[in-house]
Coordinates of C-alpha atoms in Angstrom, one line a residue:
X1 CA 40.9 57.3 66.0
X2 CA 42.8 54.6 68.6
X3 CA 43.8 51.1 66.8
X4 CA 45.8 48.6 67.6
X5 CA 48.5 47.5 65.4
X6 CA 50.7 44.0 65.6
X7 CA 54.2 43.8 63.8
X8 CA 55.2 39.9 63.5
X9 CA 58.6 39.5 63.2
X10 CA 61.0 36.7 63.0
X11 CA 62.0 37.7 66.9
X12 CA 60.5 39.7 68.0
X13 CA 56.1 40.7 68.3
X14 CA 55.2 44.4 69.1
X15 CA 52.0 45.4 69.1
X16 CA 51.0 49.4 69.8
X17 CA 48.3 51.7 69.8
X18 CA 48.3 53.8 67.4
X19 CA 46.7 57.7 67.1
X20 CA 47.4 59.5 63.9
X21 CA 50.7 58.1 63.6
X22 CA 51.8 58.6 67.0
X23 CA 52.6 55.7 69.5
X24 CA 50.5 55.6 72.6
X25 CA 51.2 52.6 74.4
X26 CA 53.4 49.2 72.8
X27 CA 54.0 46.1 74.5
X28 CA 57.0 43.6 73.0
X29 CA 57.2 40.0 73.3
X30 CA 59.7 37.3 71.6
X31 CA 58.8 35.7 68.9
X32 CA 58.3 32.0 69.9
X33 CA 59.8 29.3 67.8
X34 CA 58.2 26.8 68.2
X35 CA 55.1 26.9 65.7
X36 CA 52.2 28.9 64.7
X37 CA 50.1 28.0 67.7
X38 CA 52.5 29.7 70.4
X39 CA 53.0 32.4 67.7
X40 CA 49.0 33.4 68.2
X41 CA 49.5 32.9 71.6
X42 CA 52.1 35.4 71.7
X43 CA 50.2 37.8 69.6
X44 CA 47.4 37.8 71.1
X45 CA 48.8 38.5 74.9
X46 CA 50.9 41.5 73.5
X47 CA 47.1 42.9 72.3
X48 CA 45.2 41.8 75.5
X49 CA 47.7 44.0 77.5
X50 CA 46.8 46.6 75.5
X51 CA 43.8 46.1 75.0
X52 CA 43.2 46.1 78.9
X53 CA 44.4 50.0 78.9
X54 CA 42.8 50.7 75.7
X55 CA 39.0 48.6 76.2
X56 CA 37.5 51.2 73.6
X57 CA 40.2 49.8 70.7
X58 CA 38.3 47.2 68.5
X59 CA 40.2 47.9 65.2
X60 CA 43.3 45.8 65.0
X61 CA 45.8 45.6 61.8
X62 CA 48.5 42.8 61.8
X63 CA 51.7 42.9 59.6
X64 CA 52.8 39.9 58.5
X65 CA 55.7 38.3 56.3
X66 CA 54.1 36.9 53.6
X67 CA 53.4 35.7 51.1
X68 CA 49.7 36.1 51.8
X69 CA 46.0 35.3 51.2
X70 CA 44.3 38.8 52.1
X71 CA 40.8 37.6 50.8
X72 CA 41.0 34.9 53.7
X73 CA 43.2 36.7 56.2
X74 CA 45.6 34.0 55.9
X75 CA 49.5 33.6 56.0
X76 CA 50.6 31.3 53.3
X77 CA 54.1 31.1 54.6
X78 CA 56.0 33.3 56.7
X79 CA 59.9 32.3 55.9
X80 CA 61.6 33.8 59.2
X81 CA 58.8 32.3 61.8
X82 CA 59.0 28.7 62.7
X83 CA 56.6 26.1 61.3
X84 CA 53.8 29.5 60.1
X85 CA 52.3 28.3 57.1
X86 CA 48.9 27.8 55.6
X87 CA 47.5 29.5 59.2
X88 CA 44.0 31.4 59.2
X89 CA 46.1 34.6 61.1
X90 CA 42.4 36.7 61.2
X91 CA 40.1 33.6 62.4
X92 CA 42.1 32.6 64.6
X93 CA 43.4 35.5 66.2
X94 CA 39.3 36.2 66.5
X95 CA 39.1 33.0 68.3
X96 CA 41.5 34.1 70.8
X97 CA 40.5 38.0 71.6
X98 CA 36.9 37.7 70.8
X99 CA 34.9 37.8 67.3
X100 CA 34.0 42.1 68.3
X101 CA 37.5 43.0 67.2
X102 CA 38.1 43.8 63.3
X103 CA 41.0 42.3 62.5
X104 CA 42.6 42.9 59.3
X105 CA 46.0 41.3 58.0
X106 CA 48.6 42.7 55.6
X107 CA 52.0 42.5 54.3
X108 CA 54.4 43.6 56.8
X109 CA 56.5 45.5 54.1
X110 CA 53.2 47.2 53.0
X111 CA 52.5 48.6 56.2
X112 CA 55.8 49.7 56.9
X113 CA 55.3 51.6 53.8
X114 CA 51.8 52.8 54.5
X115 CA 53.0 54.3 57.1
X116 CA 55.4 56.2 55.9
X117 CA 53.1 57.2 53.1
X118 CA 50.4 58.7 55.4
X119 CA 52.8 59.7 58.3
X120 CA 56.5 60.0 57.5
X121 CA 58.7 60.7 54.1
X122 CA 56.0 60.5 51.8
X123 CA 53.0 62.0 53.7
X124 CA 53.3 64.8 51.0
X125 CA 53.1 63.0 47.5
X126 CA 50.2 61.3 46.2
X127 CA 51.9 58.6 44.9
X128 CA 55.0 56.3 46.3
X129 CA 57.1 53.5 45.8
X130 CA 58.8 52.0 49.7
X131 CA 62.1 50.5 49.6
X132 CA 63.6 48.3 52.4
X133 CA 67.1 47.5 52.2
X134 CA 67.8 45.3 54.9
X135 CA 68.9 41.4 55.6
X136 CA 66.3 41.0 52.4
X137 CA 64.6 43.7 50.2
X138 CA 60.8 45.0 50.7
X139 CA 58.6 47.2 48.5
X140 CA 55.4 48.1 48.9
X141 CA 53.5 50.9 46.2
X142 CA 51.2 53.5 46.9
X143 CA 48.2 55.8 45.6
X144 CA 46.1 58.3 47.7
X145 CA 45.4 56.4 50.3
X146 CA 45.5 52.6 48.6
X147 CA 48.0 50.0 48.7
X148 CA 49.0 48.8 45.4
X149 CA 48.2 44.7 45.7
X150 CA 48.0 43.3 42.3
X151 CA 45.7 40.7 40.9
X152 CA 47.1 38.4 43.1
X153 CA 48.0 40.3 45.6
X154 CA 51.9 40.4 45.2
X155 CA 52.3 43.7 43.3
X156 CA 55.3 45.5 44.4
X157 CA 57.9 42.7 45.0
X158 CA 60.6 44.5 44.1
X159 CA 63.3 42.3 45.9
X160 CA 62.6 39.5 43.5
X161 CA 62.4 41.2 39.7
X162 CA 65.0 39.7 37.8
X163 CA 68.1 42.3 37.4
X164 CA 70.7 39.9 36.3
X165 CA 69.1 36.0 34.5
X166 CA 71.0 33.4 35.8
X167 CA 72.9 34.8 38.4
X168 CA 73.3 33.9 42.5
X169 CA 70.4 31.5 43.2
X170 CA 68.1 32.9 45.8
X171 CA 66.2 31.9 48.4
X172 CA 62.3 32.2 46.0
X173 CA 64.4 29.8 43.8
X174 CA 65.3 32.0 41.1
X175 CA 68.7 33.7 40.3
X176 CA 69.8 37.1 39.6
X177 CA 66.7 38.4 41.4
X178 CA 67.8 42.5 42.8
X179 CA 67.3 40.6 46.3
X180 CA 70.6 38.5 45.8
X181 CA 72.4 41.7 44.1
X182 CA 71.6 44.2 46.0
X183 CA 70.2 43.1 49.6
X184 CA 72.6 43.0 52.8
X185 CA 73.2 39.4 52.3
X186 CA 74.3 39.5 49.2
X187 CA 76.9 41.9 50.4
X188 CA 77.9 39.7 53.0
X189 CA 77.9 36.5 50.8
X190 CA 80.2 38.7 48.0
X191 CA 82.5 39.9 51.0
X192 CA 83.0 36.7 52.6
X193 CA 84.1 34.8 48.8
X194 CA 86.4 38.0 48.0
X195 CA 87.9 38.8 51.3
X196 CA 87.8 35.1 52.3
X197 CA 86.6 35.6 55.8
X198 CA 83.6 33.6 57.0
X199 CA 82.2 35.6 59.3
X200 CA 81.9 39.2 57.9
X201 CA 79.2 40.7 58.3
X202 CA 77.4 44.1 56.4
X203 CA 78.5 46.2 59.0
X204 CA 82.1 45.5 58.5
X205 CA 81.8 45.4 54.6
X206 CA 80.8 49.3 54.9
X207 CA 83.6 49.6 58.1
X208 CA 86.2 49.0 55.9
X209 CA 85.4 51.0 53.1
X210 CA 85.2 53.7 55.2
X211 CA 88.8 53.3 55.9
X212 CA 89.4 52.9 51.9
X213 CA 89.1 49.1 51.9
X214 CA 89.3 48.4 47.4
X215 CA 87.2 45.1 48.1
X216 CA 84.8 46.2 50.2
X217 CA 84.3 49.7 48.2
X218 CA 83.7 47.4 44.8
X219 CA 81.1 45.2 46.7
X220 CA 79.3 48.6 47.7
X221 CA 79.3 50.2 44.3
X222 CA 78.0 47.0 42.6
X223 CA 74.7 47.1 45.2
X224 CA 74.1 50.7 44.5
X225 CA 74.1 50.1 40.9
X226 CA 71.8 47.3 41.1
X227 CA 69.6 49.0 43.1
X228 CA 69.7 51.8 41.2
X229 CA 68.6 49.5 38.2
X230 CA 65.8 48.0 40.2
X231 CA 64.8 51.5 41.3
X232 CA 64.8 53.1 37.8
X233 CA 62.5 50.0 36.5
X234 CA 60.3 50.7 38.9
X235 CA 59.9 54.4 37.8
X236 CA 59.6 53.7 34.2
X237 CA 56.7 51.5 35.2
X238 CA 55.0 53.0 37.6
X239 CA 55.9 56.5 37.5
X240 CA 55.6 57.5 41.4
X241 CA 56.0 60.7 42.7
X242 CA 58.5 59.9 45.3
X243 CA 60.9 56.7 46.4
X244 CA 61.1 56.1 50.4
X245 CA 64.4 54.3 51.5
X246 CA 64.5 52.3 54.4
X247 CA 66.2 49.5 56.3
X248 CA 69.5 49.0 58.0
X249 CA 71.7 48.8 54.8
X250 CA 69.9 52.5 54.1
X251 CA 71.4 53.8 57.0
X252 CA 75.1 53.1 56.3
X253 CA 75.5 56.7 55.1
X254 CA 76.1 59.0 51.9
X255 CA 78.3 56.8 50.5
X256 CA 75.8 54.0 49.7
X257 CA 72.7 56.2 49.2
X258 CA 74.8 59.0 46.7
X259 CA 75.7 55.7 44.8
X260 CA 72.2 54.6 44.5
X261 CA 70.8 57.9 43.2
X262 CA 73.6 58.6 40.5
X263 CA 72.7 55.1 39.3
X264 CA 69.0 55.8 39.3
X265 CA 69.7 59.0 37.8
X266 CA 71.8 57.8 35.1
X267 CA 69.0 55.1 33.9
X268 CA 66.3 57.3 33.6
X269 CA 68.5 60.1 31.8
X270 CA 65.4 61.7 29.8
X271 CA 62.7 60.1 32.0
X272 CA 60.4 62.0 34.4
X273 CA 62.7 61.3 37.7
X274 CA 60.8 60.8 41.5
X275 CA 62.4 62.4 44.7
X276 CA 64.0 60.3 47.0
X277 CA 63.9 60.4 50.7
X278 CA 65.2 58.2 53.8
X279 CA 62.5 56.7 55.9
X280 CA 61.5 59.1 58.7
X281 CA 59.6 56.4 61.0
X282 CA 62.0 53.8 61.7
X283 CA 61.8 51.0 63.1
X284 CA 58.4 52.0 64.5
X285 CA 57.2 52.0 60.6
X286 CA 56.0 48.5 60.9
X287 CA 53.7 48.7 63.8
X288 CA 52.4 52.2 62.6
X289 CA 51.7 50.6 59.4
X290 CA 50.0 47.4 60.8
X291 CA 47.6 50.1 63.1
X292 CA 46.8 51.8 60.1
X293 CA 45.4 49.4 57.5
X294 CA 43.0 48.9 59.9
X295 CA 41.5 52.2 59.2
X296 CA 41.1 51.5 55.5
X297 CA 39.6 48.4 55.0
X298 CA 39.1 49.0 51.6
X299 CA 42.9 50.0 50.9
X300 CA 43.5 47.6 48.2
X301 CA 44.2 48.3 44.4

């Protein structure tokens, strides 16, 4: 079955249809910054494109950065878009392609990790936990064919459990969260105090320790370990079959992702221990994702 998914993004809006998985048509647009309004706008010409080749589509998922209000299709706040907060995403993206379109919103972390639950690295297990290791860090859980919400529908925030009380202040306000440990900022902020250069970047922290770089090596063992902490948390809690890595930081090679599994591995010495894969979908995750939840309507547990 056809649907058409939309991936909001802080730049960048890509909407696709979506068959089993598989890519059919996308269209990409910029993500405006200047306020929700233009934003729906935006998202709701990248569809109509679509929609125009694809006039039998009438099931549409939408990814969002949250947090969110699923019970009213609304976006509470979305941090990286200008000036989105308290807006009605489902209503009012109804009011602009017509009120015979279902149109179902979710987190866009979830659906990246929906999608590689039904499609990609973890199409096999029945259970999941989905990791992104990017600018931030994502997580969504999974069961059968259910997203794991919570009572409140904030289950599976991995990025901001507390791995170290009182430590860097983060953006949600709290310190010490695995977010400002582990996440690709946090290895910037830690490069640019030791190495006292303003300007580095991720990217160059893992450059130079490829060429052997002491510094840049420390700041690269002490985000593996507290992501190995967060992951191995995680599996003592919820006990999932398989973990799914993904994000840019992920890709940086063995030397991160070796460093992450010996942590996990040595904090669940004696505990039933999960598999763990890279993401197979890429950056295409998202918009797979967003296309999907709109064939389970009832996804939530």
């Amino acid at each position: 079955m056809k649907t058409l998914g939309i991936d909001l993004g802080g730049t960048k809006i890509l909407a696709a249809v979506v068959e089993e998985g598989k890519i059919l048509a996308s269209q990409r647009v910029s993500t405006p910054q200047t306020g929700a309004s233009d934003v729906l706008d935006a998202m709701a010409e990248a569809a109509r494109v679509l929609l125009e080749r694809y006039p039998t589509v009438k099931d549409i998922g939408v990814g969002s950065p949250g947090p969110l209000d699923l019970k009213e299709g609304r976006v509470i706040f979305a941090p990286n878009v200008a000036n989105m907060t308290n807006v009605y995403m489902v209503r009012d993206l109804k009011t602009r392609l017509g009120n015979e379109f279902n149109i179902v919103l979710e987190n866009d972390a979830n659906a990246a990790g929906f999608a590689e639950h039904l499609y990609g690295a973890a199409h096999a297990w029945h259970s999941s936990v989905f990791i992104t290791v990017s600018t931030g860090i994502g997580a969504g859980l999974y069961v059968g064919d259910k997203i794991v919400h919570g009572a409140h529908g904030s289950a599976g925030e991995l990025g901001h459990i507390s791995v170290m009380p009182r430590g860097p202040l983060w953006g949600d306000g709290h310190g010490g969260t695995l977010e400002s440990m582990a996440s690709g900022r946090a290895m910037e902020r830690d490069a640019r105090y030791a190495m006292n250069h303003p300007e580095l970047t991720t990217r160059d922290v893992f450059a130079l320790a490829a060429q052997g770089d002491s510094k840049a090596l420390k700041i690269i063992d002490n985000a593996a370990f507290f992501m190995g902490v967060g992951m191995a948390n995680m599996q003592k809690i919820f006990d999932p079959e398989g973990f799914v890595i993904g994000g840019g930081v992920s890709l940086q090679g063995d030397a991160y992702l070796d460093k992450v599994k010996s942590y996990y591995n040595e904090l669940t010495e004696n505990y039933p221990r999960a598999e763990i894969q890279l993401a197979q979908l890429g950056v295409d995750a998202g918009v797979i994702g967003a296309a999907s939840v709109a064939l389970y309507p009832n996804r939530g547990l």
